[in-house]
Amino acid sequence: EAHQGHLAPGKRLTFPLLSVTLLASFGSSMLYGYNLAVVNSPATHIKAFYNATWARRYGQGLAQGQLTLMYSLTVSVFALGGLLGSFPVGMLVTRYGRNGTLVRSALLVFLASSLMGFSRYLESPEMVIVGRFITGIHSGICLSVVPMYLGEIAPKNLRGFLGLVPSIFICLGVFSAQVLGLPELLGEDAYWPLFLSVVVVPALLQLLLLHWFPESPRYLLIEKNNVCGATDALRWFLGKHNVQDVIEEMREEQRSLASVETVSVRHLLLDRTVRWQVLSIVVVNMGMQLSGIDAIWFYTNTIFANAGIPALQIPYTTVGTGAIEVIAGLIGCFTIERVGRRPLIIIGFCFMGICCTGITLSLVLQATVSWMRYVSVACVIGIIAGFCIGPAGVPFLMTAELFKQSHRPAAYIVGGSLNWLSNFTVGFVFPFLQMSAGAFCYLVFCSVCVLVALYVYFIIPETKNKTFMEISALFAARPPCLPDLGAIKMVKFNGYGALETSSLECSSSSLS
């Protein structure tokens, strides 16, 4: 097949598989990216609205520190909503399925859009904050469910490609917010409520269309024991009639889980057999958010203003970074099945760390070297490009790949909650960190990027073209976090990320 240059039926990208991937990503992942960046360009207008409303209510405006605190809450409350939304994911996907959860969660966007859209008319800053919180709940649910759904419906040779499609839509969401935020479109003071509430459009399309697509075959067979439904769904997604080989693979996993129910978060954390996997998703999910990318997305205009970019040029510079972001996401998506997961995420984090150091140097030197402002812009673009090539989507894909069906919902709760908690921390703390540490605040992000890259290099194996059972076996071959002194198993990675194992028995005679 490799020499002929094509894939056999069931291994190719079919139209139904592509359609459900695009629709699920458009109505969920794109909204996440949009809401990350939508508060950037109208920041001045929203602050003015808060100040004017406060003055009408209480006779005087907000002090500068109070206004910064209130706006930081508006930005970061989105992450608090995401944190709350990540908690019930396991229960929702077990009860309603992956597809059903995505369809139902779209209703939250209608409520949030109404609150933000009418906030100025009703003179209520609280409606903006609550609306941001609800959009966060929606994104907290979908950010876990979409990669879980796509990871379960995709053939193993396409799992990486389809797993990174949501990251492209996150980039498109950020880019859409940057374009619509231009002064010629919705960037004027009169339009910011509409700017915040247009999220209803993708959610409406998902609500109307996604329920026509089948549920995850793995969910139907392994969790619901619905063989006929799983077979029909596989035939629809894979575009072939004979799906017995895939059914047998899922049957094998079902048999291995026959005595194991879907585990809770507590049992996941206490299960020694998956400790390396749990530690890995903790590191990559927290590292993804603490890498500095959220600071860039939330406060792009502020960062460019501090770098000395003229105010009239900042919106267009921001749009340019968004375009490069989309291109970088496409590069990652179309190279992941050729290059692998580990190289992309390692290269991405290393490049981001270098660019964080570059921003620090450029901000320190720009007072004496005028062209350093352009170095700042280049480093911001580099951080975004490095993030979109690997770290943007690979952590979510890894969460789907590193765990069996019984552990996967709980793993997404752990990864998602830490992801959102880190997101909130950066969104809320960054303005104050920037005021106190100045240019050197980016060195914090640099250290996080380097540490995560080192962890992935030494600990996480390559998962490309491997079944879920094979991936679990790779981690089972690693020594436990607290190894038994009686038998130490030496594990090393070869150059391609595969595991090679050998055992050394430590007997009393050999020690003597």
Short mmCIF file of C-alpha atoms in Angstrom, two decimals:
data_model
loop_
_atom_site.label_atom_id
_atom_site.label_comp_id
_atom_site.label_asym_id
_atom_site.label_seq_id
_atom_site.Cartn_x
_atom_site.Cartn_y
_atom_site.Cartn_z
CA GLU A 1 0.00 0.00 0.00
CA ALA A 2 2.83 2.40 0.87
CA HIS A 3 4.51 1.77 -2.52
CA GLN A 4 1.23 2.18 -4.39
CA GLY A 5 0.67 5.53 -2.69
CA HIS A 6 -2.87 4.93 -1.48
CA LEU A 7 -4.69 3.52 1.52
CA ALA A 8 -6.97 0.53 1.66
CA PRO A 9 -10.71 1.04 2.32
CA GLY A 10 -11.27 1.83 5.98
CA LYS A 11 -7.86 3.52 6.25
CA ARG A 12 -8.59 6.48 3.98
CA LEU A 13 -10.20 9.78 4.93
CA THR A 14 -13.85 9.38 3.92
CA PHE A 15 -16.28 12.25 3.37
CA PRO A 16 -18.44 11.36 6.44
CA LEU A 17 -15.32 11.19 8.64
CA LEU A 18 -14.09 14.54 7.36
CA SER A 19 -17.55 16.11 7.66
CA VAL A 20 -18.07 15.18 11.30
CA THR A 21 -14.52 16.29 12.15
CA LEU A 22 -15.03 19.71 10.58
CA LEU A 23 -18.50 20.22 12.06
CA ALA A 24 -17.54 19.17 15.60
CA SER A 25 -14.43 21.38 15.45
CA PHE A 26 -16.28 24.35 13.94
CA GLY A 27 -19.01 24.40 16.58
CA SER A 28 -16.75 23.74 19.57
CA SER A 29 -13.01 24.22 19.13
CA MET A 30 -13.44 27.36 17.02
CA LEU A 31 -15.54 28.94 19.77
CA TYR A 32 -12.80 28.20 22.28
CA GLY A 33 -10.23 30.00 20.14
CA TYR A 34 -12.62 32.88 19.47
CA ASN A 35 -13.35 33.40 23.16
CA LEU A 36 -9.65 33.34 24.00
CA ALA A 37 -8.95 36.33 21.73
CA VAL A 38 -12.28 38.20 21.61
CA VAL A 39 -11.53 40.29 24.72
CA ASN A 40 -8.24 41.57 23.30
CA SER A 41 -9.23 44.32 20.83
CA PRO A 42 -12.30 45.74 22.67
CA ALA A 43 -10.45 45.93 26.01
CA THR A 44 -10.47 49.75 26.05
CA HIS A 45 -14.19 49.92 25.22
CA ILE A 46 -15.17 47.31 27.81
CA LYS A 47 -13.14 49.09 30.51
CA ALA A 48 -14.80 52.39 29.58
CA PHE A 49 -18.23 50.72 29.86
CA TYR A 50 -17.36 49.32 33.29
CA ASN A 51 -16.09 52.69 34.50
CA ALA A 52 -19.09 54.64 33.17
CA THR A 53 -21.58 52.16 34.61
CA TRP A 54 -19.83 52.24 37.99
CA ALA A 55 -19.90 56.06 37.98
CA ARG A 56 -23.65 56.11 37.23
CA ARG A 57 -24.33 53.62 40.02
CA TYR A 58 -22.10 54.95 42.77
CA GLY A 59 -21.28 58.53 41.77
CA GLN A 60 -17.61 57.93 41.00
CA GLY A 61 -15.57 55.81 38.63
CA LEU A 62 -13.28 52.91 39.41
CA ALA A 63 -9.68 53.42 40.51
CA GLN A 64 -7.05 52.12 38.11
CA GLY A 65 -6.26 49.08 40.26
CA GLN A 66 -9.96 48.21 40.65
CA LEU A 67 -10.55 48.57 36.90
CA THR A 68 -7.57 46.29 36.14
CA LEU A 69 -8.86 43.75 38.64
CA MET A 70 -12.39 43.82 37.17
CA TYR A 71 -11.16 43.44 33.61
CA SER A 72 -8.74 40.67 34.60
CA LEU A 73 -11.73 38.87 36.11
CA THR A 74 -13.65 39.30 32.84
CA VAL A 75 -10.76 37.75 30.92
CA SER A 76 -9.99 34.92 33.33
CA VAL A 77 -13.54 33.97 34.37
CA PHE A 78 -13.75 32.19 31.01
CA ALA A 79 -11.16 29.74 32.37
CA LEU A 80 -13.08 29.32 35.63
CA GLY A 81 -16.10 28.32 33.57
CA GLY A 82 -13.92 25.92 31.61
CA LEU A 83 -12.69 24.39 34.85
CA LEU A 84 -16.27 23.85 36.03
CA GLY A 85 -17.27 22.46 32.62
CA SER A 86 -14.47 19.89 32.65
CA PHE A 87 -15.72 18.21 35.85
CA PRO A 88 -18.95 16.59 34.55
CA VAL A 89 -17.41 15.41 31.25
CA GLY A 90 -17.12 11.80 32.41
CA MET A 91 -20.74 11.66 33.51
CA LEU A 92 -22.02 13.44 30.38
CA VAL A 93 -20.18 11.27 27.82
CA THR A 94 -21.24 8.12 29.65
CA ARG A 95 -24.89 9.12 29.77
CA TYR A 96 -25.38 10.97 26.47
CA GLY A 97 -22.44 9.72 24.40
CA ARG A 98 -19.79 11.86 22.73
CA ASN A 99 -22.00 13.20 19.95
CA GLY A 100 -24.99 13.75 22.23
CA THR A 101 -22.92 15.74 24.72
CA LEU A 102 -21.65 18.09 22.01
CA VAL A 103 -25.17 18.73 20.69
CA ARG A 104 -26.64 19.45 24.12
CA SER A 105 -23.78 21.68 25.23
CA ALA A 106 -24.45 24.05 22.30
CA LEU A 107 -27.50 25.34 24.20
CA LEU A 108 -25.17 27.01 26.70
CA VAL A 109 -23.82 29.29 23.98
CA PHE A 110 -27.31 30.68 23.28
CA LEU A 111 -27.66 31.73 26.91
CA ALA A 112 -24.18 33.26 27.07
CA SER A 113 -24.63 35.11 23.79
CA SER A 114 -27.89 36.68 25.01
CA LEU A 115 -26.30 37.88 28.24
CA MET A 116 -23.29 39.49 26.58
CA GLY A 117 -25.30 40.90 23.67
CA PHE A 118 -27.75 42.81 25.90
CA SER A 119 -25.29 43.78 28.63
CA ARG A 120 -24.77 47.38 27.54
CA TYR A 121 -28.46 47.93 26.82
CA LEU A 122 -29.25 46.83 30.39
CA GLU A 123 -26.15 48.61 31.80
CA SER A 124 -24.87 45.46 33.47
CA PRO A 125 -21.15 44.57 33.52
CA GLU A 126 -22.21 41.48 35.49
CA MET A 127 -23.91 40.12 32.38
CA VAL A 128 -20.61 40.28 30.47
CA ILE A 129 -18.79 38.41 33.23
CA VAL A 130 -21.52 35.77 33.62
CA GLY A 131 -21.72 35.35 29.84
CA ARG A 132 -17.95 34.79 29.67
CA PHE A 133 -18.28 32.26 32.50
CA ILE A 134 -20.98 30.28 30.63
CA THR A 135 -19.00 30.26 27.38
CA GLY A 136 -16.17 28.87 29.47
CA ILE A 137 -18.40 26.04 30.72
CA HIS A 138 -19.25 25.19 27.09
CA SER A 139 -15.58 25.20 26.08
CA GLY A 140 -14.62 23.17 29.15
CA ILE A 141 -17.01 20.43 28.05
CA CYS A 142 -16.18 20.52 24.35
CA LEU A 143 -12.43 20.82 24.70
CA SER A 144 -12.43 17.33 26.23
CA VAL A 145 -15.28 15.75 24.28
CA VAL A 146 -14.24 16.73 20.74
CA PRO A 147 -10.78 15.03 20.81
CA MET A 148 -12.32 12.05 22.63
CA TYR A 149 -14.99 11.70 19.91
CA LEU A 150 -12.55 12.13 17.01
CA GLY A 151 -9.95 9.85 18.59
CA GLU A 152 -12.54 7.07 18.87
CA ILE A 153 -14.00 7.33 15.36
CA ALA A 154 -10.68 7.72 13.49
CA PRO A 155 -8.64 4.80 12.10
CA LYS A 156 -5.28 4.60 13.88
CA ASN A 157 -3.37 5.83 10.82
CA LEU A 158 -5.53 9.00 10.72
CA ARG A 159 -5.89 9.58 14.46
CA GLY A 160 -3.08 12.13 14.57
CA PHE A 161 -4.34 14.10 11.57
CA LEU A 162 -7.96 14.23 12.74
CA GLY A 163 -6.81 14.87 16.32
CA LEU A 164 -5.09 18.09 15.24
CA VAL A 165 -7.99 19.42 13.16
CA PRO A 166 -9.58 20.94 16.31
CA SER A 167 -6.32 22.81 16.97
CA ILE A 168 -6.57 24.35 13.48
CA PHE A 169 -10.08 25.52 14.31
CA ILE A 170 -8.82 26.97 17.60
CA CYS A 171 -6.36 28.99 15.50
CA LEU A 172 -9.15 29.95 13.09
CA GLY A 173 -11.25 31.07 16.05
CA VAL A 174 -8.44 33.30 17.31
CA PHE A 175 -7.89 34.65 13.78
CA SER A 176 -11.64 35.33 13.34
CA ALA A 177 -11.70 37.34 16.57
CA GLN A 178 -8.67 39.33 15.43
CA VAL A 179 -10.21 40.10 12.03
CA LEU A 180 -13.66 41.01 13.38
CA GLY A 181 -11.94 43.18 16.00
CA LEU A 182 -10.52 45.52 13.36
CA PRO A 183 -11.83 49.12 13.54
CA GLU A 184 -13.45 48.72 10.09
CA LEU A 185 -15.61 45.80 11.32
CA LEU A 186 -16.68 45.24 14.95
CA GLY A 187 -13.77 46.95 16.68
CA GLU A 188 -15.62 50.20 17.33
CA ASP A 189 -17.15 51.04 20.69
CA ALA A 190 -20.73 50.67 19.40
CA TYR A 191 -20.28 47.06 18.33
CA TRP A 192 -18.40 45.27 21.13
CA PRO A 193 -21.54 43.56 22.58
CA LEU A 194 -22.26 42.12 19.12
CA PHE A 195 -18.59 41.19 18.81
CA LEU A 196 -18.84 39.10 21.99
CA SER A 197 -22.14 37.45 21.06
CA VAL A 198 -21.53 36.24 17.46
CA VAL A 199 -20.39 32.94 18.99
CA VAL A 200 -24.02 31.86 18.59
CA VAL A 201 -23.58 31.27 14.84
CA PRO A 202 -21.21 28.23 14.96
CA ALA A 203 -23.15 26.81 17.91
CA LEU A 204 -26.41 27.03 15.95
CA LEU A 205 -24.94 25.14 12.99
CA GLN A 206 -23.62 22.42 15.27
CA LEU A 207 -26.95 22.11 17.06
CA LEU A 208 -28.84 21.74 13.76
CA LEU A 209 -26.46 19.37 11.94
CA LEU A 210 -24.33 17.30 14.32
CA HIS A 211 -27.15 15.10 15.65
CA TRP A 212 -27.50 13.60 12.15
CA PHE A 213 -24.05 11.97 12.50
CA PRO A 214 -23.53 8.60 14.24
CA GLU A 215 -22.28 8.16 17.79
CA SER A 216 -18.76 6.89 18.52
CA PRO A 217 -18.58 3.16 17.57
CA ARG A 218 -16.26 2.45 20.51
CA TYR A 219 -18.77 3.99 22.91
CA LEU A 220 -21.63 2.00 21.37
CA LEU A 221 -19.83 -1.35 21.53
CA ILE A 222 -17.62 -1.16 24.61
CA GLU A 223 -19.87 0.86 26.92
CA LYS A 224 -23.35 0.10 25.55
CA ASN A 225 -22.65 -3.37 24.07
CA ASN A 226 -24.59 -2.28 20.96
CA VAL A 227 -22.87 -4.36 18.28
CA CYS A 228 -25.34 -3.49 15.51
CA GLY A 229 -25.12 0.24 16.21
CA ALA A 230 -21.33 0.12 16.35
CA THR A 231 -21.17 -1.84 13.08
CA ASP A 232 -23.45 0.62 11.28
CA ALA A 233 -21.49 3.58 12.60
CA LEU A 234 -18.18 2.05 11.49
CA ARG A 235 -19.52 1.33 8.01
CA TRP A 236 -20.72 4.92 7.76
CA PHE A 237 -17.47 6.48 8.99
CA LEU A 238 -15.00 4.15 7.25
CA GLY A 239 -16.85 3.81 3.96
CA LYS A 240 -16.66 0.01 3.73
CA HIS A 241 -19.06 -2.84 4.44
CA ASN A 242 -16.67 -5.32 6.08
CA VAL A 243 -15.59 -3.82 9.42
CA GLN A 244 -15.08 -7.10 11.26
CA ASP A 245 -11.37 -6.43 11.88
CA VAL A 246 -12.16 -3.17 13.68
CA ILE A 247 -14.99 -4.83 15.62
CA GLU A 248 -12.57 -7.56 16.76
CA GLU A 249 -10.05 -4.96 17.95
CA MET A 250 -12.76 -3.26 20.02
CA ARG A 251 -13.96 -6.67 21.26
CA GLU A 252 -10.44 -7.38 22.49
CA GLU A 253 -10.41 -4.13 24.45
CA GLN A 254 -13.90 -4.87 25.75
CA ARG A 255 -12.76 -8.29 26.99
CA SER A 256 -9.76 -6.73 28.73
CA LEU A 257 -12.15 -4.36 30.49
CA ALA A 258 -14.83 -6.96 31.23
CA SER A 259 -14.23 -6.79 34.99
CA VAL A 260 -13.49 -3.04 35.01
CA GLU A 261 -16.17 -0.37 35.07
CA THR A 262 -15.56 3.19 33.93
CA VAL A 263 -13.22 4.45 36.62
CA SER A 264 -13.66 7.61 38.66
CA VAL A 265 -11.07 10.35 38.98
CA ARG A 266 -10.15 9.06 42.45
CA HIS A 267 -9.55 5.53 41.18
CA LEU A 268 -7.59 6.87 38.22
CA LEU A 269 -5.25 8.77 40.52
CA LEU A 270 -4.81 5.75 42.79
CA ASP A 271 -4.28 3.21 39.97
CA ARG A 272 -0.55 2.42 39.90
CA THR A 273 -0.83 0.77 36.47
CA VAL A 274 -1.56 4.12 34.77
CA ARG A 275 0.57 6.39 36.95
CA TRP A 276 3.00 7.32 34.16
CA GLN A 277 0.08 8.15 31.85
CA VAL A 278 -1.57 10.33 34.50
CA LEU A 279 1.69 12.15 35.24
CA SER A 280 2.19 12.69 31.50
CA ILE A 281 -1.18 14.33 30.92
CA VAL A 282 -0.65 16.48 34.02
CA VAL A 283 2.67 17.75 32.67
CA VAL A 284 1.60 18.37 29.06
CA ASN A 285 -1.78 19.96 29.91
CA MET A 286 -0.38 22.31 32.54
CA GLY A 287 2.65 23.03 30.38
CA MET A 288 0.44 23.91 27.41
CA GLN A 289 -1.25 26.73 29.35
CA LEU A 290 1.75 27.85 31.46
CA SER A 291 3.88 28.18 28.33
CA GLY A 292 2.78 31.81 27.94
CA ILE A 293 0.43 31.32 24.99
CA ASP A 294 -2.61 32.50 26.98
CA ALA A 295 -0.82 35.69 27.95
CA ILE A 296 -0.15 36.28 24.25
CA TRP A 297 -3.76 35.61 23.22
CA PHE A 298 -5.42 37.54 26.05
CA TYR A 299 -3.14 40.57 25.97
CA THR A 300 -1.69 40.75 22.45
CA ASN A 301 -2.45 44.45 22.00
CA THR A 302 -0.98 45.32 25.40
CA ILE A 303 2.20 43.37 24.63
CA PHE A 304 2.61 45.11 21.28
CA ALA A 305 1.94 48.51 22.88
CA ASN A 306 4.65 47.85 25.49
CA ALA A 307 6.97 46.85 22.67
CA GLY A 308 6.53 50.31 21.11
CA ILE A 309 4.34 49.39 18.13
CA PRO A 310 2.28 52.46 17.04
CA ALA A 311 -1.33 52.21 18.22
CA LEU A 312 -2.80 52.44 14.71
CA GLN A 313 -0.68 49.51 13.52
CA ILE A 314 -1.42 47.15 16.44
CA PRO A 315 -4.78 45.70 15.17
CA TYR A 316 -3.28 44.84 11.80
CA THR A 317 -0.11 43.42 13.36
CA THR A 318 -2.34 41.22 15.51
CA VAL A 319 -4.24 39.97 12.46
CA GLY A 320 -0.94 39.12 10.80
CA THR A 321 0.06 36.98 13.77
CA GLY A 322 -3.31 35.20 13.56
CA ALA A 323 -2.75 34.35 9.89
CA ILE A 324 0.66 32.87 10.67
CA GLU A 325 -0.98 30.95 13.51
CA VAL A 326 -3.41 29.26 11.11
CA ILE A 327 -0.57 28.36 8.71
CA ALA A 328 1.44 26.85 11.58
CA GLY A 329 -1.59 24.82 12.66
CA LEU A 330 -1.96 23.43 9.14
CA ILE A 331 1.72 22.50 9.07
CA GLY A 332 1.33 20.56 12.30
CA CYS A 333 -1.85 18.85 11.11
CA PHE A 334 -0.39 17.64 7.82
CA THR A 335 2.96 16.53 9.25
CA ILE A 336 1.94 14.76 12.47
CA GLU A 337 1.38 11.36 10.83
CA ARG A 338 4.74 11.58 9.09
CA VAL A 339 6.82 13.14 11.88
CA GLY A 340 5.05 11.76 14.95
CA ARG A 341 3.64 13.24 18.16
CA ARG A 342 6.83 13.51 20.23
CA PRO A 343 8.96 15.50 17.75
CA LEU A 344 6.19 18.04 17.13
CA ILE A 345 5.52 18.75 20.80
CA ILE A 346 9.24 18.83 21.72
CA ILE A 347 10.12 21.18 18.84
CA GLY A 348 7.11 23.37 19.62
CA PHE A 349 7.94 23.83 23.31
CA CYS A 350 11.65 24.39 22.63
CA PHE A 351 10.90 27.03 20.01
CA MET A 352 8.46 28.77 22.36
CA GLY A 353 11.08 28.83 25.12
CA ILE A 354 13.64 30.44 22.79
CA CYS A 355 11.10 33.08 21.71
CA CYS A 356 10.14 33.86 25.33
CA THR A 357 13.81 34.60 25.99
CA GLY A 358 13.87 36.71 22.82
CA ILE A 359 10.93 38.83 24.01
CA THR A 360 12.71 39.49 27.31
CA LEU A 361 15.92 40.60 25.56
CA SER A 362 14.08 42.78 23.04
CA LEU A 363 12.03 44.57 25.72
CA VAL A 364 15.14 45.19 27.82
CA LEU A 365 17.13 46.57 24.86
CA GLN A 366 14.41 48.44 22.96
CA ALA A 367 15.11 51.69 24.84
CA THR A 368 18.58 51.82 23.28
CA VAL A 369 18.02 49.85 20.05
CA SER A 370 14.96 51.08 18.16
CA TRP A 371 14.58 48.07 15.86
CA MET A 372 14.16 45.73 18.86
CA ARG A 373 10.41 46.38 18.72
CA TYR A 374 10.30 44.29 15.56
CA VAL A 375 12.19 41.52 17.35
CA SER A 376 9.38 41.54 19.95
CA VAL A 377 6.79 41.10 17.22
CA ALA A 378 8.83 38.29 15.63
CA CYS A 379 9.13 36.52 18.99
CA VAL A 380 5.38 36.79 19.63
CA ILE A 381 4.78 35.28 16.19
CA GLY A 382 7.34 32.58 17.01
CA ILE A 383 5.57 31.66 20.27
CA ILE A 384 2.25 31.38 18.48
CA ALA A 385 3.71 29.38 15.58
CA GLY A 386 5.59 27.02 17.88
CA PHE A 387 2.45 26.46 19.94
CA CYS A 388 0.22 25.75 16.93
CA ILE A 389 2.66 23.31 15.33
CA GLY A 390 2.63 20.92 18.29
CA PRO A 391 1.49 21.89 21.81
CA ALA A 392 -1.87 23.27 20.62
CA GLY A 393 -3.45 19.92 19.82
CA VAL A 394 -1.11 17.10 20.76
CA PRO A 395 -1.90 17.16 24.53
CA PHE A 396 -5.60 16.56 23.83
CA LEU A 397 -4.72 13.83 21.33
CA MET A 398 -2.35 12.23 23.85
CA THR A 399 -5.08 12.13 26.48
CA ALA A 400 -7.21 10.10 24.08
CA GLU A 401 -4.34 7.79 23.08
CA LEU A 402 -2.68 7.08 26.43
CA PHE A 403 -5.73 5.53 28.12
CA LYS A 404 -8.11 2.65 27.54
CA GLN A 405 -11.85 3.21 27.21
CA SER A 406 -12.52 2.68 30.93
CA HIS A 407 -9.97 5.31 32.03
CA ARG A 408 -10.44 7.87 29.24
CA PRO A 409 -13.33 9.99 30.67
CA ALA A 410 -11.60 10.38 34.05
CA ALA A 411 -8.31 11.23 32.29
CA TYR A 412 -10.03 14.01 30.38
CA ILE A 413 -11.44 15.39 33.63
CA VAL A 414 -7.95 15.47 35.18
CA GLY A 415 -6.27 16.93 32.11
CA GLY A 416 -9.09 19.37 31.40
CA SER A 417 -9.35 20.69 34.95
CA LEU A 418 -5.59 21.30 35.20
CA ASN A 419 -5.63 22.87 31.73
CA TRP A 420 -8.32 25.34 32.73
CA LEU A 421 -6.89 26.03 36.18
CA SER A 422 -3.58 26.95 34.54
CA ASN A 423 -5.45 29.03 31.95
CA PHE A 424 -7.19 30.99 34.71
CA THR A 425 -3.93 31.50 36.59
CA VAL A 426 -2.19 33.01 33.56
CA GLY A 427 -5.17 35.15 32.53
CA PHE A 428 -5.65 36.59 36.02
CA VAL A 429 -2.03 36.93 37.17
CA PHE A 430 -0.27 38.07 33.97
CA PRO A 431 -1.20 41.81 34.16
CA PHE A 432 0.10 41.97 37.73
CA LEU A 433 3.16 39.83 36.89
CA GLN A 434 3.91 42.16 34.00
CA MET A 435 3.64 45.22 36.26
CA SER A 436 5.95 43.74 38.90
CA ALA A 437 8.54 41.83 36.82
CA GLY A 438 8.39 43.79 33.58
CA ALA A 439 10.16 42.15 30.66
CA PHE A 440 11.53 39.37 32.87
CA CYS A 441 8.05 37.81 33.37
CA TYR A 442 8.54 35.90 30.10
CA LEU A 443 11.46 33.97 31.61
CA VAL A 444 8.91 32.14 33.78
CA PHE A 445 7.21 30.87 30.63
CA CYS A 446 10.59 29.98 29.11
CA SER A 447 11.47 27.70 32.03
CA VAL A 448 8.10 25.92 31.79
CA CYS A 449 8.59 25.26 28.06
CA VAL A 450 12.07 23.78 28.57
CA LEU A 451 10.97 21.52 31.44
CA VAL A 452 7.99 20.15 29.52
CA ALA A 453 10.11 19.47 26.44
CA LEU A 454 12.61 17.53 28.57
CA TYR A 455 9.86 15.49 30.20
CA VAL A 456 8.32 14.53 26.84
CA TYR A 457 11.75 13.63 25.44
CA PHE A 458 12.69 11.30 28.29
CA ILE A 459 9.33 9.86 29.39
CA ILE A 460 6.58 9.80 26.74
CA PRO A 461 6.87 7.20 23.93
CA GLU A 462 5.75 7.71 20.35
CA THR A 463 2.12 6.64 19.78
CA LYS A 464 1.88 7.04 16.01
CA ASN A 465 0.07 4.17 14.23
CA LYS A 466 -0.43 2.20 17.45
CA THR A 467 -3.66 0.82 18.86
CA PHE A 468 -4.85 1.83 22.32
CA MET A 469 -3.87 -1.61 23.63
CA GLU A 470 -0.34 -1.30 22.20
CA ILE A 471 0.10 2.14 23.76
CA SER A 472 -0.99 0.82 27.16
CA ALA A 473 1.58 -2.00 26.79
CA LEU A 474 4.34 0.56 26.10
CA PHE A 475 3.67 2.30 29.40
CA ALA A 476 3.27 -1.00 31.23
CA ALA A 477 6.84 -1.81 30.19
CA ARG A 478 8.18 1.24 32.03
CA PRO A 479 9.42 0.92 35.61
CA PRO A 480 6.94 2.04 38.26
CA CYS A 481 7.25 5.52 39.72
CA LEU A 482 8.38 3.81 42.96
CA PRO A 483 10.37 0.81 41.63
CA ASP A 484 10.70 -2.46 43.48
CA LEU A 485 14.28 -2.85 44.68
CA GLY A 486 14.14 -6.57 43.96
CA ALA A 487 13.99 -6.15 40.21
CA ILE A 488 14.95 -3.03 38.35
CA LYS A 489 13.85 -2.84 34.73
CA MET A 490 15.94 -0.60 32.55
CA VAL A 491 13.93 1.17 29.86
CA LYS A 492 15.32 3.35 27.11
CA PHE A 493 13.97 5.02 23.98
CA ASN A 494 15.45 4.45 20.60
CA GLY A 495 15.80 7.31 18.15
CA TYR A 496 12.25 6.98 16.92
CA GLY A 497 10.56 7.07 20.30
CA ALA A 498 9.92 3.31 20.55
CA LEU A 499 10.67 1.42 23.75
CA GLU A 500 13.48 -1.08 24.20
CA THR A 501 13.49 -2.96 27.51
CA SER A 502 15.92 -5.14 29.37
CA SER A 503 15.82 -6.44 32.93
CA LEU A 504 18.53 -6.56 35.55
CA GLU A 505 17.86 -8.82 38.50
CA CYS A 506 19.45 -7.48 41.70
CA SER A 507 20.16 -10.52 43.82
CA SER A 508 22.04 -10.50 47.10
CA SER A 509 24.94 -12.37 45.53
CA SER A 510 25.36 -9.89 42.68
CA LEU A 511 25.21 -6.99 45.11
CA SER A 512 27.91 -8.58 47.20
#
